[in-house]
Short mmCIF file of C-alpha atoms and ligand atoms in Angstrom, two decimals:
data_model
loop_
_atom_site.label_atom_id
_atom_site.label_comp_id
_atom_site.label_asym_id
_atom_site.label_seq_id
_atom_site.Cartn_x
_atom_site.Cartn_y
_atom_site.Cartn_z
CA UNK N 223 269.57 -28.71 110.79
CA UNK N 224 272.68 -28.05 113.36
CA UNK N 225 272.41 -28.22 116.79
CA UNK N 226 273.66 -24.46 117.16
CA UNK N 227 270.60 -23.50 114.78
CA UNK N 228 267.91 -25.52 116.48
CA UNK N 229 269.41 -24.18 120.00
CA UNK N 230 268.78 -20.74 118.34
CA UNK N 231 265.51 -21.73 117.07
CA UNK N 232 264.45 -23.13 120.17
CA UNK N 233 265.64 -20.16 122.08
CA UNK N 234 263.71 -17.79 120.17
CA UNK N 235 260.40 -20.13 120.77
CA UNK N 236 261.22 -19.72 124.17
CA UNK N 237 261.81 -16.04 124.46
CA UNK N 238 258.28 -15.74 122.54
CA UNK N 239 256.57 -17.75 125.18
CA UNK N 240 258.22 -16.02 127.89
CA UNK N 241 257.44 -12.60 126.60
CA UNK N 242 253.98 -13.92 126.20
CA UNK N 243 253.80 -15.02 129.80
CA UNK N 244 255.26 -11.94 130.69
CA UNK N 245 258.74 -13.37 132.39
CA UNK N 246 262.21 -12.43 131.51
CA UNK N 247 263.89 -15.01 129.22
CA UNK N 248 267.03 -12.86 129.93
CA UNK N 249 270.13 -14.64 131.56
CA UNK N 250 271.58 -13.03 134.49
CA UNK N 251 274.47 -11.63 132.77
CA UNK N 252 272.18 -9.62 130.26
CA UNK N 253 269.96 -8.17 132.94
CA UNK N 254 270.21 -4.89 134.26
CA UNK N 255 272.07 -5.05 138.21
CA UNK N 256 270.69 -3.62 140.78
CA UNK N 257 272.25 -0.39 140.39
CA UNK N 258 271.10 2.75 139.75
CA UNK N 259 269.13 2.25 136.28
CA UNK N 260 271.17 2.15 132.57
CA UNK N 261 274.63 3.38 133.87
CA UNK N 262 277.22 3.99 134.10
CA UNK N 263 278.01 0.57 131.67
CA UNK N 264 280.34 0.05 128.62
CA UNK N 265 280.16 -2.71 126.09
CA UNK N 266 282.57 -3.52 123.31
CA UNK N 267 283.85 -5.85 120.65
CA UNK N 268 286.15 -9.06 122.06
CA UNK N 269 289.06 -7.15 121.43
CA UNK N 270 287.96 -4.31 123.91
CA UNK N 271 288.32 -5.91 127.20
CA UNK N 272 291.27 -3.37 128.00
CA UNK N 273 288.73 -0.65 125.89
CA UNK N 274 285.94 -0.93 129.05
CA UNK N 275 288.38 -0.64 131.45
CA UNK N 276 289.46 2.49 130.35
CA UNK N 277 286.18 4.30 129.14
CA UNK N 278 284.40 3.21 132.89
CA UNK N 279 287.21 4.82 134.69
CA UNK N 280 287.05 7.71 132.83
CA UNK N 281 282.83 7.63 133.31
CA UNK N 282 283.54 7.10 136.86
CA UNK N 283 285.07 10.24 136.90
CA UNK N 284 281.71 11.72 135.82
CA UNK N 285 282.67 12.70 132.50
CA UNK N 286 280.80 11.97 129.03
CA UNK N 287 280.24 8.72 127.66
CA UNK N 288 281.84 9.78 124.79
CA UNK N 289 284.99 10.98 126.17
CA UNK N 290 285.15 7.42 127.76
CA UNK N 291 284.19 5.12 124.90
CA UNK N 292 286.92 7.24 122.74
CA UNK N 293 289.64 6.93 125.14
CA UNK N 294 288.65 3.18 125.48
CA UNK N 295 289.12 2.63 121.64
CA UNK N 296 292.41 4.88 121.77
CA UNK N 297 293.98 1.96 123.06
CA UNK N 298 293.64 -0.41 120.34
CA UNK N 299 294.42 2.57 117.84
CA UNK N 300 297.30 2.59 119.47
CA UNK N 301 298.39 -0.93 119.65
CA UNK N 302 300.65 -2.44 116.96
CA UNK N 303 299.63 -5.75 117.58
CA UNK N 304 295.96 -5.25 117.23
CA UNK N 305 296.11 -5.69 113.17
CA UNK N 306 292.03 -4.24 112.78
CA UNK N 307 292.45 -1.10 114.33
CA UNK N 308 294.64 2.00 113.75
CA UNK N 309 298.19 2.10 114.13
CA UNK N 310 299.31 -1.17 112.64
CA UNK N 311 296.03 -1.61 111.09
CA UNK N 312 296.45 -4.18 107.98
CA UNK N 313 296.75 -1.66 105.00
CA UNK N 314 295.08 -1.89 101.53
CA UNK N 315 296.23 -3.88 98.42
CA UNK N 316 298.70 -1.17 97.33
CA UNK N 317 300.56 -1.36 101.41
CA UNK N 318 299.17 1.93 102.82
CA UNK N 319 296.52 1.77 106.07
CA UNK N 320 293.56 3.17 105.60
CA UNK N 321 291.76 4.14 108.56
CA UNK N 322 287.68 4.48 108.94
CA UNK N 323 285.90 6.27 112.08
CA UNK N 324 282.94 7.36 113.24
CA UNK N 325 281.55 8.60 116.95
CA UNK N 326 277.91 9.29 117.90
CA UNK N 327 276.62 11.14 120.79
CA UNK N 328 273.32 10.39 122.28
CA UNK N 329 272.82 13.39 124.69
CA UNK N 330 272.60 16.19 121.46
CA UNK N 331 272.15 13.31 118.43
CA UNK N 332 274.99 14.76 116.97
CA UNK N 333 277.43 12.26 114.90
CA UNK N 334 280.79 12.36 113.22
CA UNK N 335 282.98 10.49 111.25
CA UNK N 336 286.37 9.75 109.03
CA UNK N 337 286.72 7.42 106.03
CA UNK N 338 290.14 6.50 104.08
CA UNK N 339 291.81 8.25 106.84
CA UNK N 340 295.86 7.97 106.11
CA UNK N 341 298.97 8.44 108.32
CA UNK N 342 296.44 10.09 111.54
CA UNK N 343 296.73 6.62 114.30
CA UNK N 344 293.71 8.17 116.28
CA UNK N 345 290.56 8.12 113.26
CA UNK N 346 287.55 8.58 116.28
CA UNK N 347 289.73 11.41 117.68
CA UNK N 348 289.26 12.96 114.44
CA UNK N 349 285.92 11.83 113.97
CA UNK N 350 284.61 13.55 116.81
CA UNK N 351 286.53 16.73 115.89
CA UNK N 352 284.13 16.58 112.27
CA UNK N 353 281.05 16.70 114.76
CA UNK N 354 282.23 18.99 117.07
CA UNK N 355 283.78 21.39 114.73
CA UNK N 356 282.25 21.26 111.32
CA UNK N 357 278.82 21.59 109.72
CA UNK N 358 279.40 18.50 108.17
CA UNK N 359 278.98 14.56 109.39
CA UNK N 360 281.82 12.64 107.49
CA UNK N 361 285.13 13.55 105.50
CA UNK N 362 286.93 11.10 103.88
CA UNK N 363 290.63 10.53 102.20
CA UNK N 364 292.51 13.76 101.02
CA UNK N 365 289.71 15.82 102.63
CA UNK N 366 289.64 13.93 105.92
CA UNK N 367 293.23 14.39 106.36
CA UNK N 368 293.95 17.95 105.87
CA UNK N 369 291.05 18.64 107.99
CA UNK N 370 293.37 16.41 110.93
CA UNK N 371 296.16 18.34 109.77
CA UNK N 372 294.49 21.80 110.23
CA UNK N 373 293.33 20.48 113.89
CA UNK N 374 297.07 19.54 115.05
CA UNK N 375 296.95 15.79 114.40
CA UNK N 376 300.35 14.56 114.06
CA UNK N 377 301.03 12.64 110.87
CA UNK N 378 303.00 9.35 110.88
CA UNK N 379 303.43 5.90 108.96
CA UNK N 380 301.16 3.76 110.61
CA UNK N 381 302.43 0.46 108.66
CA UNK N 382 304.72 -1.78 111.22
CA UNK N 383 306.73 -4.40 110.34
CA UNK N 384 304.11 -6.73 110.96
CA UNK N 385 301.96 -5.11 109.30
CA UNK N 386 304.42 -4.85 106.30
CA UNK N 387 305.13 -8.13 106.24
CA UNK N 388 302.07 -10.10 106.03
CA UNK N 389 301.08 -7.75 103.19
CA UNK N 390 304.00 -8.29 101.27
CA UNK N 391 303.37 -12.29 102.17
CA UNK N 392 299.71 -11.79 100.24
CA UNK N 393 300.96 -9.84 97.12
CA UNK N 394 303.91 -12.15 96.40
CA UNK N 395 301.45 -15.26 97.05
CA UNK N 396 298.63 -13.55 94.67
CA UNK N 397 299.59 -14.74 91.56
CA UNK N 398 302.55 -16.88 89.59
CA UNK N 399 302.23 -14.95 86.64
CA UNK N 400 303.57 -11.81 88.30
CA UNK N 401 306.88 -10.31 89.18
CA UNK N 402 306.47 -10.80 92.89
CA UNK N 403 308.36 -13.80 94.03
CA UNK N 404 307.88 -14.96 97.79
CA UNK N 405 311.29 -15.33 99.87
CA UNK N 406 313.04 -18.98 98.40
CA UNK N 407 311.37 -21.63 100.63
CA UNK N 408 308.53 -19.47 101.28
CA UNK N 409 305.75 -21.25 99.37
CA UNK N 410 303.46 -21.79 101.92
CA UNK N 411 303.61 -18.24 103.18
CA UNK N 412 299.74 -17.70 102.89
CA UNK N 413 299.54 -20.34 105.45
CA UNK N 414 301.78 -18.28 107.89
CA UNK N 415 299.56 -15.09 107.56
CA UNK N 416 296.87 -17.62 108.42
CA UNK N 417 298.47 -18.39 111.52
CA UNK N 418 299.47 -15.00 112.46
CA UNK N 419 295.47 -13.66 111.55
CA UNK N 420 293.71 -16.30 111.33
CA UNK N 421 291.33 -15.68 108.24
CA UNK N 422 287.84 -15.87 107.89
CA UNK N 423 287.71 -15.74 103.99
CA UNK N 424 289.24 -12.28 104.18
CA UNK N 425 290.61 -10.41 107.25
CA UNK N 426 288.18 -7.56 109.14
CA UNK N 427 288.55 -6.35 112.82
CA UNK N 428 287.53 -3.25 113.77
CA UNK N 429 286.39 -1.93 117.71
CA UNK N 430 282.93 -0.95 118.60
CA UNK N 431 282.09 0.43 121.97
CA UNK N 432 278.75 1.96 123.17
CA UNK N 433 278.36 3.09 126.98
CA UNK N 434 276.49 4.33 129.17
CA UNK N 435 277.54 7.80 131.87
CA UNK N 436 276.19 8.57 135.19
CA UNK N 437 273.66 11.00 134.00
CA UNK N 438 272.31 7.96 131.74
CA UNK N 439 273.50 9.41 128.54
CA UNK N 440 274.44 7.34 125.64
CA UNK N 441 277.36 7.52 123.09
CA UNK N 442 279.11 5.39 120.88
CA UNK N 443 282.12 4.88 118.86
CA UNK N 444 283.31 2.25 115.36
CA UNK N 445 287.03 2.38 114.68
CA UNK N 446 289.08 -0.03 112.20
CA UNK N 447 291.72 -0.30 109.38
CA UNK N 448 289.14 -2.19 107.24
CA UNK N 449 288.97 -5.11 105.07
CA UNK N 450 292.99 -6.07 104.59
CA UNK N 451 294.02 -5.92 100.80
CA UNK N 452 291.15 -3.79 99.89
CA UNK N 453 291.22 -1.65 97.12
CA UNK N 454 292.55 1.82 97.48
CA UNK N 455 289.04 4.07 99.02
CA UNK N 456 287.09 0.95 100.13
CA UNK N 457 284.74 2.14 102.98
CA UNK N 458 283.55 -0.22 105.03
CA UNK N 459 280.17 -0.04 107.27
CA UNK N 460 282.21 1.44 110.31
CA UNK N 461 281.65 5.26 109.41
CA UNK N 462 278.22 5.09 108.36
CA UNK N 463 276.48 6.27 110.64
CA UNK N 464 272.97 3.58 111.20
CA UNK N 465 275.25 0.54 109.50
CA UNK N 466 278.61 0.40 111.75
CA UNK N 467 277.30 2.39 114.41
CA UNK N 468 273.83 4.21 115.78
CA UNK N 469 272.45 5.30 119.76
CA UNK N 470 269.42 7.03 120.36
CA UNK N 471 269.52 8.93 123.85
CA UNK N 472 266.37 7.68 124.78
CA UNK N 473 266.53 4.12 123.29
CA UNK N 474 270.13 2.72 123.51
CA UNK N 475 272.94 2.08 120.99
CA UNK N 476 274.34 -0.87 118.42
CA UNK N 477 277.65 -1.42 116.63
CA UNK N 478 279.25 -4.11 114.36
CA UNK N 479 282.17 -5.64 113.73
CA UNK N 480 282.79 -8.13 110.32
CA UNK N 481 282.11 -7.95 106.67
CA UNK N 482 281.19 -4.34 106.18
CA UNK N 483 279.93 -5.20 103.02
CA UNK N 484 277.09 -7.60 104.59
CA UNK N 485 276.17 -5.39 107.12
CA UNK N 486 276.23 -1.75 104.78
CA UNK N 487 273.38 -2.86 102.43
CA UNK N 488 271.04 -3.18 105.45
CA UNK N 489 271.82 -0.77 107.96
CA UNK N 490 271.51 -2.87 110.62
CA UNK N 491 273.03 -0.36 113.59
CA UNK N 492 269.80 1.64 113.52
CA UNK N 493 267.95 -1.38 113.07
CA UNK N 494 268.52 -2.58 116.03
CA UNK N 495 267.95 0.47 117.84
CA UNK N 496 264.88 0.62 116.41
CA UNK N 497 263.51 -2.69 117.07
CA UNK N 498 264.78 -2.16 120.76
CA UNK N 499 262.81 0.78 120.70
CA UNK N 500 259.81 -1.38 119.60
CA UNK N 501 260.56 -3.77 122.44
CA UNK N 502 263.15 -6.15 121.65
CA UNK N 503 265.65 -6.87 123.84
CA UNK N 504 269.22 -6.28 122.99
CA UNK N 505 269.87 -9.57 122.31
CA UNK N 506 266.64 -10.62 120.03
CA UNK N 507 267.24 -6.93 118.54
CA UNK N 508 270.75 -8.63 117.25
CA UNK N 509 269.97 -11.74 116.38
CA UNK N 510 267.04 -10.32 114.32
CA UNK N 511 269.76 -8.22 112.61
CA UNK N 512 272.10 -11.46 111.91
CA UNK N 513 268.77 -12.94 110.21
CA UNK N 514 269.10 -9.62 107.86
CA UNK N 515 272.16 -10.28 106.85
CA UNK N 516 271.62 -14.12 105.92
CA UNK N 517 268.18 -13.75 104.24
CA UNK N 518 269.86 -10.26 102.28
CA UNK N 519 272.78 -12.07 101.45
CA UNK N 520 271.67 -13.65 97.71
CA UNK N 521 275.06 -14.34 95.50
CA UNK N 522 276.13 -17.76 95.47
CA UNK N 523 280.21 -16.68 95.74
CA UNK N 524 279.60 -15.15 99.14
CA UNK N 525 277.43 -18.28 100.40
CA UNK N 526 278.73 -21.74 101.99
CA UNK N 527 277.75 -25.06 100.39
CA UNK N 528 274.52 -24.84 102.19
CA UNK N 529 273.51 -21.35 101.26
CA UNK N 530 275.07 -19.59 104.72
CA UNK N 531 276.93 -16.78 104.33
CA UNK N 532 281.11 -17.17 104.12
CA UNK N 533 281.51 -14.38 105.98
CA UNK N 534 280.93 -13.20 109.58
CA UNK N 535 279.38 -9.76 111.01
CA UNK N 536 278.88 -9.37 114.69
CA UNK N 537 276.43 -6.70 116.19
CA UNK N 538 276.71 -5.44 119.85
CA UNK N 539 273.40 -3.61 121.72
CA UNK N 540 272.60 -2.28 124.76
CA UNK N 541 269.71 -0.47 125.59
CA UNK N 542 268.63 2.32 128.75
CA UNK N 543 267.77 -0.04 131.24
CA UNK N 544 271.46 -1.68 131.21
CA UNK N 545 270.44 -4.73 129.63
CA UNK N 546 272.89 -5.73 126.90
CA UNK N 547 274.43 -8.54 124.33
CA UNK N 548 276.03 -9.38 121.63
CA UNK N 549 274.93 -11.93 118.50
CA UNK N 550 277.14 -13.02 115.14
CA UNK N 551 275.94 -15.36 112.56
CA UNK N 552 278.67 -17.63 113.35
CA UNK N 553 280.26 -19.25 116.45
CA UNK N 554 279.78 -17.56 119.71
CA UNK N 555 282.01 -14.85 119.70
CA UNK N 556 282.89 -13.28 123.26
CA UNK N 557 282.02 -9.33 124.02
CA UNK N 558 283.49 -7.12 126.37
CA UNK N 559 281.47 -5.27 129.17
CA UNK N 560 282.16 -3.24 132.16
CA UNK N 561 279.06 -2.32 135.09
CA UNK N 562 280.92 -0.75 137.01
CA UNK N 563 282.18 -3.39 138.92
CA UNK N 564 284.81 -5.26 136.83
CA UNK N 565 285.33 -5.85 132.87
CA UNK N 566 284.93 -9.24 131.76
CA UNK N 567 284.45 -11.18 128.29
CA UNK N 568 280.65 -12.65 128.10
CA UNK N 569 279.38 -15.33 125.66
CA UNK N 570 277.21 -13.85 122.41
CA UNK N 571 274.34 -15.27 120.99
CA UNK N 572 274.87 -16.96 117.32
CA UNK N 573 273.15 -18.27 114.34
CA UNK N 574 275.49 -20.99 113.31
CA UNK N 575 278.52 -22.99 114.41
CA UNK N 576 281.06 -23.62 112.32
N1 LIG T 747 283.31 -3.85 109.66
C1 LIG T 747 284.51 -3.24 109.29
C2 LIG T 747 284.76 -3.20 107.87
O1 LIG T 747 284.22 -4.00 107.12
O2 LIG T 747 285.52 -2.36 107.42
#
């Protein structure tokens, strides 16, 4: 057994004695402070340290959690070099970005969302426009985009260079029996997208952000180009609403980030809200939903020579009282949160090291 695994093991043996002797197993930096109960508090994926920032000043202001988790996630949208999300997003196998979105909003349980979303850089602005004006919950591809069109969303290539090129390094690398040569001296170019990337098996981003306003409301938003190379209309978990994303007003919310795949044959997003509501605490609640994914994931080609799966997923919680975390099934990957005080990257919980 590793030593990560019988940490975890022995972790959760502790937390079940603690709950039993009624103490907090929590660390300080999952507890709720000492201010006012819940909120205002953002969480996000690693890659949303700049996201918190902007989505608590915004909450600050006293506006909507969702009008600051959405402005937080603009940013990476935004961002050429952030190759998961948006504009620069790694594009499918045929070289085009394809852009899934979804938003939830606790205070009216009201949800929206975008799938194969081309050419629009902002996919949760759009998403939220599906919830706020249309009777409907998600739009995808042709659909998605002249509804963006018909709401003033400016169209543009959202391929860079980058972007461009590291594709173009993975289809002439694919195959020697096809037409596509890499550059002369350019052999080992899968290498260099592994240093630009670096790959896990196959390259997923992706933001999640859930927070928390001053009235104690809860939203959330999921936002990412996808799985790079896909095939043209893969959807990933990130607009399903209960797999890439859920919050219930009076519970809390979840997110993911990973192998869509994994995580969209389990649902795990309202999982975990729902075992919060049942008493777990945000971190059991996503730990218990990395255990999903291992025990659900049964074909060989997607398991490790020991049976783990070759793939990661991460999950991100918080609940009313403030308390939150994050768990993956591999390595401790870092989350971003803001409590109003500053935004910092904290350790997550994990299943395995690698
Ligand atoms: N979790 C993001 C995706 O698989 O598309």
């Amino acid at each position: 057994m590793s030593t990560s695994r019988r940490t975890f093991l022995q972790r959760a043996a502790a937390v079940g004695a603690a709950a039993l002797a009624g103490h907090s197993f929590l660390p300080a930096s999952l507890k709720a402070s000492a201010r006012a109960a819940g909120g205002p508090l953002v969480i996000a994926s690693g890659n949303g340290l700049a996201a918190v920032a902007k989505a608590m000043e915004i909450i600050q202001q006293g506006s909507d959690a969702l009008d600051g988790v959405i402005a937080g996630v603009n940013i990476n949208e935004n961002d050429p070099n952030d190759v998961s999300v948006g504009y620069g997003g790694l594009p499918n196998e045929d070289g085009v970005v394809e852009l899934d979105s979804a938003v939830m909003h606790g205070p009216n349980h009201m949800a929206g969302a975008v799938a194969s979303l081309r050419n629009i850089k902002n996919p949760s602005k759009v998403a939220r426009m599906v919830m706020e004006r249309t009777d409907h919950v998600l739009l995808v591809g042709e659909g998605a985009l002249r509804f963006a069109r018909a709401h003033g969303f400016k169209e543009e290539d959202l391929l860079t260079d980058r972007s461009r090129e590291a594709w173009l390094k993975w289809k002439e690398n694919m195959s020697k029996e096809d037409a596509w040569l890499p550059a002369h001296g350019d052999s080992d170019s899968a290498k260099d997208i592994g240093d630009l990337f670096e790959p896990y098996m196959k390259y997923t981003g992706t933001i999640h952000c859930s927070a928390i306003d001053k009235q104690g409301n809860i939203s959330c938003v999921t936002t990412t180009s996808g799985l790079a190379w896909k095939i043209s209309g893969r959807v990933g978990d990130s607009p399903i609403i209960g797999a890439g994303l859920y919050c219930d007003n009076e519970v809390g919310a979840a997110g993911s980030t990973g192998r869509g795949e994994a995580n969209l044959i389990s649902c795990n997003s309202v999982m975990i809200v729902e075992w919060m509501r049942a008493g777990k605490s945000p971190e059991e609640a996503c730990l218990t939903a990395c255990k999903r994914v291992v025990e659900k994931n049964r074909q060989r080609r997607l398991q490790d020579d020991q049976g783990r799966p070759a793939f990661n997923v991460s999950f991100y919680a918080l609940n009313k009282k403030g308390e939150h975390a994050s768990a993956s099934i591999w390595d401790q990957k870092q989350y971003a949160v803001h409590d109003g005080t500053s935004a910092r990257l904290l350790p997550g919980a994990y299943l395995y090291k690698k």
